[in-house]
Short mmCIF file of C-alpha atoms in Angstrom, two decimals:
data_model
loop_
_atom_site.label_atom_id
_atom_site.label_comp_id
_atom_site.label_asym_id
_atom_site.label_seq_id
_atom_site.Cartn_x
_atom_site.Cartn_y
_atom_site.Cartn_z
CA UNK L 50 24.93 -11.61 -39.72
CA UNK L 51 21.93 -14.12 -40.11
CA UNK L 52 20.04 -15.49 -36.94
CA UNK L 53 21.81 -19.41 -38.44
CA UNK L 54 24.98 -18.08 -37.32
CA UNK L 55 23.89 -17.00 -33.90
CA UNK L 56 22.59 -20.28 -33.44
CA UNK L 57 25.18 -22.49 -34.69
CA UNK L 58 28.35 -20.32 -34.00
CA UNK L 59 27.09 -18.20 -31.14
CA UNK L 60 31.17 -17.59 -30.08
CA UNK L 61 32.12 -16.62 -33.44
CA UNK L 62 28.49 -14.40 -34.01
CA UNK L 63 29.57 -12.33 -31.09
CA UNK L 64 33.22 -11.90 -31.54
CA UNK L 65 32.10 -10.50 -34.62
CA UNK L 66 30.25 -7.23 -33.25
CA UNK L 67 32.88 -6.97 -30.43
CA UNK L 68 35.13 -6.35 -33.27
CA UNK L 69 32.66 -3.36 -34.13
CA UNK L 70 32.42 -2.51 -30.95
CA UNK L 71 28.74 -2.26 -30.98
CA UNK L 72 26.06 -4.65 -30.08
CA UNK L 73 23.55 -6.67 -32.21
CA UNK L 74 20.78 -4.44 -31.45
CA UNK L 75 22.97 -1.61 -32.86
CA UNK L 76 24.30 0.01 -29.01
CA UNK L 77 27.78 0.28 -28.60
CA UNK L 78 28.80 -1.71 -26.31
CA UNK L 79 29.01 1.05 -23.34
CA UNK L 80 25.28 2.35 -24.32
CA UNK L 81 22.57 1.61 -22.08
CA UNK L 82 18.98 -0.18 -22.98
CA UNK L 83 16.37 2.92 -23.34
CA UNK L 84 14.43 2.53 -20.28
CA UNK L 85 10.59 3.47 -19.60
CA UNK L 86 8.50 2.96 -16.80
CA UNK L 87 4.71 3.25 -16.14
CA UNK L 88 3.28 3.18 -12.84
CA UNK L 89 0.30 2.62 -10.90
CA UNK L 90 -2.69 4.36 -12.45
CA UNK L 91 -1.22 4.24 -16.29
CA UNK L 92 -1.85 0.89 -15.88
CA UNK L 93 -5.77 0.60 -16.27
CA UNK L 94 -5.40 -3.16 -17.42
CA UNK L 95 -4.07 -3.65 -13.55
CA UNK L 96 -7.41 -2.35 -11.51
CA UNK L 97 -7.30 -5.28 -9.00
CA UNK L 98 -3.45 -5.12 -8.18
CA UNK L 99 -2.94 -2.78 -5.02
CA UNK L 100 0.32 -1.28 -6.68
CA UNK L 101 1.69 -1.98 -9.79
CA UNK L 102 4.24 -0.57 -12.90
CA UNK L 103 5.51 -1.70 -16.43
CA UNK L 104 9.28 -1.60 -17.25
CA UNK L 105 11.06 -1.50 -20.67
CA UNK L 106 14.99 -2.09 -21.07
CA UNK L 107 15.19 -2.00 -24.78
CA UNK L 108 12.73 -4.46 -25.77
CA UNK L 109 12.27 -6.84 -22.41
CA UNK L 110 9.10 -5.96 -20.91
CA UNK L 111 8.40 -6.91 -17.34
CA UNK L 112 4.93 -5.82 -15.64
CA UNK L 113 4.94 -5.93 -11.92
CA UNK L 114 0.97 -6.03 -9.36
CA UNK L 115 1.34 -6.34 -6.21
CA UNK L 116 -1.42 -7.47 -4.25
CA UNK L 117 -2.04 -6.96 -0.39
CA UNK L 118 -3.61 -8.99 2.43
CA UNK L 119 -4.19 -9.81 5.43
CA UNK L 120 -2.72 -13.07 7.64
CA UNK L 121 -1.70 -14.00 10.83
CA UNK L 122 1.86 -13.58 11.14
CA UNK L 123 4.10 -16.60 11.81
CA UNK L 124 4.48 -18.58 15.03
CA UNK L 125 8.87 -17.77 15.06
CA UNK L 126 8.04 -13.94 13.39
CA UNK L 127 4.89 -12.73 15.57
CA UNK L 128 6.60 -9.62 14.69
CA UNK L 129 6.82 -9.63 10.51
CA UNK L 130 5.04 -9.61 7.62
CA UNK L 131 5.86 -11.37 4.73
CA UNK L 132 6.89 -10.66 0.96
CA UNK L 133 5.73 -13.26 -1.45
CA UNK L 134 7.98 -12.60 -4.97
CA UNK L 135 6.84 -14.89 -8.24
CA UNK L 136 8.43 -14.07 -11.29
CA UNK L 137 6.57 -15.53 -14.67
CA UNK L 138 7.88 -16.78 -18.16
CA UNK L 139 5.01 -17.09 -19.88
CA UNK L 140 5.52 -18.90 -23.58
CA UNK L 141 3.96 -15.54 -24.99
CA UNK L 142 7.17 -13.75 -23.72
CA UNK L 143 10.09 -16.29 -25.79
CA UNK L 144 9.62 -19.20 -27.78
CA UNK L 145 12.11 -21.15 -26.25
CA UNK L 146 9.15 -20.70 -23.12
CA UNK L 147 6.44 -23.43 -22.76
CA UNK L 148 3.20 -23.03 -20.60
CA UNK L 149 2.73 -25.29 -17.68
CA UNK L 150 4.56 -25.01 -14.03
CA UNK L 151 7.18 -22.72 -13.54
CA UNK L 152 10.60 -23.47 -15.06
CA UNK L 153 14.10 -23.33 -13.98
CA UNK L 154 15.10 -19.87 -14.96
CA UNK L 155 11.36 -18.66 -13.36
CA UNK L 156 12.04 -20.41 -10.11
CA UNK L 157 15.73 -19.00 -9.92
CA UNK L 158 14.87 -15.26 -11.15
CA UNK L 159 11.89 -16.02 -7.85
CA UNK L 160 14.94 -16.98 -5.82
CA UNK L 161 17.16 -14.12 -6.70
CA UNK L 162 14.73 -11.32 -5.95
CA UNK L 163 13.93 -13.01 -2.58
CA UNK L 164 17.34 -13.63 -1.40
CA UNK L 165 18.70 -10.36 -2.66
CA UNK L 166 16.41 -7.99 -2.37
CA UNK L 167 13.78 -8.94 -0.10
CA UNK L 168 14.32 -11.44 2.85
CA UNK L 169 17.02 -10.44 5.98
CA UNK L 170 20.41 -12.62 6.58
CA UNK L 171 22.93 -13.48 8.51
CA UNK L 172 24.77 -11.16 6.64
CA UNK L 173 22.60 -9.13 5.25
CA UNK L 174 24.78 -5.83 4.93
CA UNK L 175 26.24 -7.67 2.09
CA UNK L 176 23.61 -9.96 0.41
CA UNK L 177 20.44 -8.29 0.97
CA UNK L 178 19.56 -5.03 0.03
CA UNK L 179 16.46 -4.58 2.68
CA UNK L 180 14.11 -3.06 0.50
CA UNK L 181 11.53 -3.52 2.93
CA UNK L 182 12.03 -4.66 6.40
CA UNK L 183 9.01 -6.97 7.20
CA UNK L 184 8.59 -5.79 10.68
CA UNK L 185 7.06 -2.40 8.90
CA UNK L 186 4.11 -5.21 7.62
CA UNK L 187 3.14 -6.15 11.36
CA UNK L 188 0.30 -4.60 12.18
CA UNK L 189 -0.05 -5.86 15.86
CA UNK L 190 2.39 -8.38 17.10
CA UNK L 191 1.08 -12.26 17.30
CA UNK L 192 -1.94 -11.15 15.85
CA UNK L 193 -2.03 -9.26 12.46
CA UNK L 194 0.10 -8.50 9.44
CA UNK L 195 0.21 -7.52 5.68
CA UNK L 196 0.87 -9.98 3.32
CA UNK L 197 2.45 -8.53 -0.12
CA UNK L 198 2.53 -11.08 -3.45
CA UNK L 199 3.87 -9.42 -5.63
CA UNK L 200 3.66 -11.04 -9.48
CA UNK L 201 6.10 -10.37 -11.91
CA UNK L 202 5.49 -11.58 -15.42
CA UNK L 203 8.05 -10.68 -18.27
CA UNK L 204 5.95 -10.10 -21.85
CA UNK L 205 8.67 -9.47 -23.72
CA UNK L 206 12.22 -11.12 -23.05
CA UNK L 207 15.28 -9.95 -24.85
CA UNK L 208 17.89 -10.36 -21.95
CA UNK L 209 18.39 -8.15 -18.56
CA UNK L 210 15.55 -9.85 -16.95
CA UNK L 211 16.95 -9.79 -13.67
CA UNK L 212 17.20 -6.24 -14.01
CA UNK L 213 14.12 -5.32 -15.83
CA UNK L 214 12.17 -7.51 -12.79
CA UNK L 215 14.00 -5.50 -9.74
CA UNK L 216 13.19 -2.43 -11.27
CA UNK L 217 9.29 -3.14 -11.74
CA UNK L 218 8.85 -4.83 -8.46
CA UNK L 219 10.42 -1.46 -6.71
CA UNK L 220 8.29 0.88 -8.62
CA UNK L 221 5.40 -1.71 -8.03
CA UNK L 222 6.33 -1.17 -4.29
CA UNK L 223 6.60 2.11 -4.59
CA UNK L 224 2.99 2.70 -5.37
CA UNK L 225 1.13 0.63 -3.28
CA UNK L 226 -1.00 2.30 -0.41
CA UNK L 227 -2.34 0.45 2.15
CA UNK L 228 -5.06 1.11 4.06
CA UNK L 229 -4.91 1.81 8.13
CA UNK L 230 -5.80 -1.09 9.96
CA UNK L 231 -6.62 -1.60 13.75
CA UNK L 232 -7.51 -4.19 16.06
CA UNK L 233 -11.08 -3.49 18.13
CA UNK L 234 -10.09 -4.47 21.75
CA UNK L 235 -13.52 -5.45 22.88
CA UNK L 236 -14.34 -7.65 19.29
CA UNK L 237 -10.48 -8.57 18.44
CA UNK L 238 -11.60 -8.36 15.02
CA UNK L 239 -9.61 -6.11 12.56
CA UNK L 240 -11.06 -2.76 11.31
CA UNK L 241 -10.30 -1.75 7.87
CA UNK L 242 -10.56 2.06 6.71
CA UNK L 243 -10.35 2.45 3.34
CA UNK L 244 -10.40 6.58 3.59
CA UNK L 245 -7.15 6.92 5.41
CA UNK L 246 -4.37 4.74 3.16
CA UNK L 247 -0.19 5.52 3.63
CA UNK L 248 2.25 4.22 1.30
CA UNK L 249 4.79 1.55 1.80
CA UNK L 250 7.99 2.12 3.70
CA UNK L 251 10.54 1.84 1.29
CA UNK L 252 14.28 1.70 3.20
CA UNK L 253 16.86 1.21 0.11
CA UNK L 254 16.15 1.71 -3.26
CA UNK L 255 18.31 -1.12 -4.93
CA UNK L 256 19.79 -1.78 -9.06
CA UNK L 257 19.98 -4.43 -10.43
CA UNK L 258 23.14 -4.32 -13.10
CA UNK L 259 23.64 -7.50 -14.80
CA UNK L 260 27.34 -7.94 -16.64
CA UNK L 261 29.44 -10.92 -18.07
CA UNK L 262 33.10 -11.68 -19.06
CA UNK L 263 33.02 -12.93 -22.73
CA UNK L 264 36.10 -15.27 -23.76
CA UNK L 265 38.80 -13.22 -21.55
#
């Protein structure tokens, strides 16, 4: 099947392999993406990031740093830390991808993570997975607390993003150590030591599964 009937008659391109019952990468349609993952210190082109992995779902290829600092927490969440998710679509990774300010899908794949996985709500046993609970970031209430940015860049897009992005950003997470932290009562100035580091509290350990309903 060329690549001009995928683009013209993208209906009648699929219907075609469903009819086959496999896919147009050659899975059936049950069959999973191979996966791969590489984490933390495989990474040597990542030295700065504080945590970081690479994840492959067939041929989409997300990489995942995270990067931690150190703020003041917020006037309403004295309490919490915060979780700052960016998800990138460089051009490099699609061509239908230009370079400038982040796009629609970018700022909505951003959004998702966030909502779903990251941030508490009302109703969060349902909508939010709690990967992290952001009082674990506080450090001393009012006065001190981990920030964690954590970048997301896809290299390689071929569908599943969504998934492919979760999956780095939690094995991202999973590596980071961060170093023990105190407040000197008689300076109020924060003491860093770099010799005694613990890793992250992780709480749930979520999957992202993307599906859709073709035709009906």
């Amino acid at each position: 099947l060329s690549i001009c009937s995928r683009t013209v008659e993208p209906l009648e391109y699929y219907r075609r392999f469903l009819k086959e019952n496999c896919r147009p990468d050659g899975r059936e349609l049950g069959e999973f993406r191979t996966t791969t993952v590489n984490i933390g210190k495989c990474l040597r082109s990542i030295t700065t990031a504080d945590g970081s992995a690479l994840v492959k779902l067939g041929n989409t290829t997300v990489i995942c740093g995270v990067k931690a600092e150190l703020a003041a927490p917020a006037v309403d969440s004295a309490n919490k830390g915060y979780i700052v998710p960016n998800v990138e679509l460089p051009s490099l990774c699609a061509e239908r991808f230009r370079s400038g300010p982040p796009g629609e899908e970018a700022q909505a794949a951003s959004q998702f993570i966030a909502d779903s996985f990251l941030l508490p709500c009302l109703l969060s046993f349902y909508f939010s997975s709690q990967m992290i609970v952001k009082e674990d970031l506080c450090i001393a209430s009012g006065k001190l607390a981990w920030v964690l940015y954590c970048d997301i860049i896809c290299l390689d897009y071929d569908g599943n993003l969504l998934d492919a992005s979760v999956f780095a950003l939690l094995a991202a997470l999973k590596n980071v150590q961060l170093p023990l932290v105190t407040i000197n009562e008689e300076t109020g100035l924060s003491e860093v030591n770099l010799k005694q580091k613990n890793p992250l509290i992780i709480r749930k350990h979520p999957v992202a599964t993307s599906f859709a309903i073709f035709d009906e």
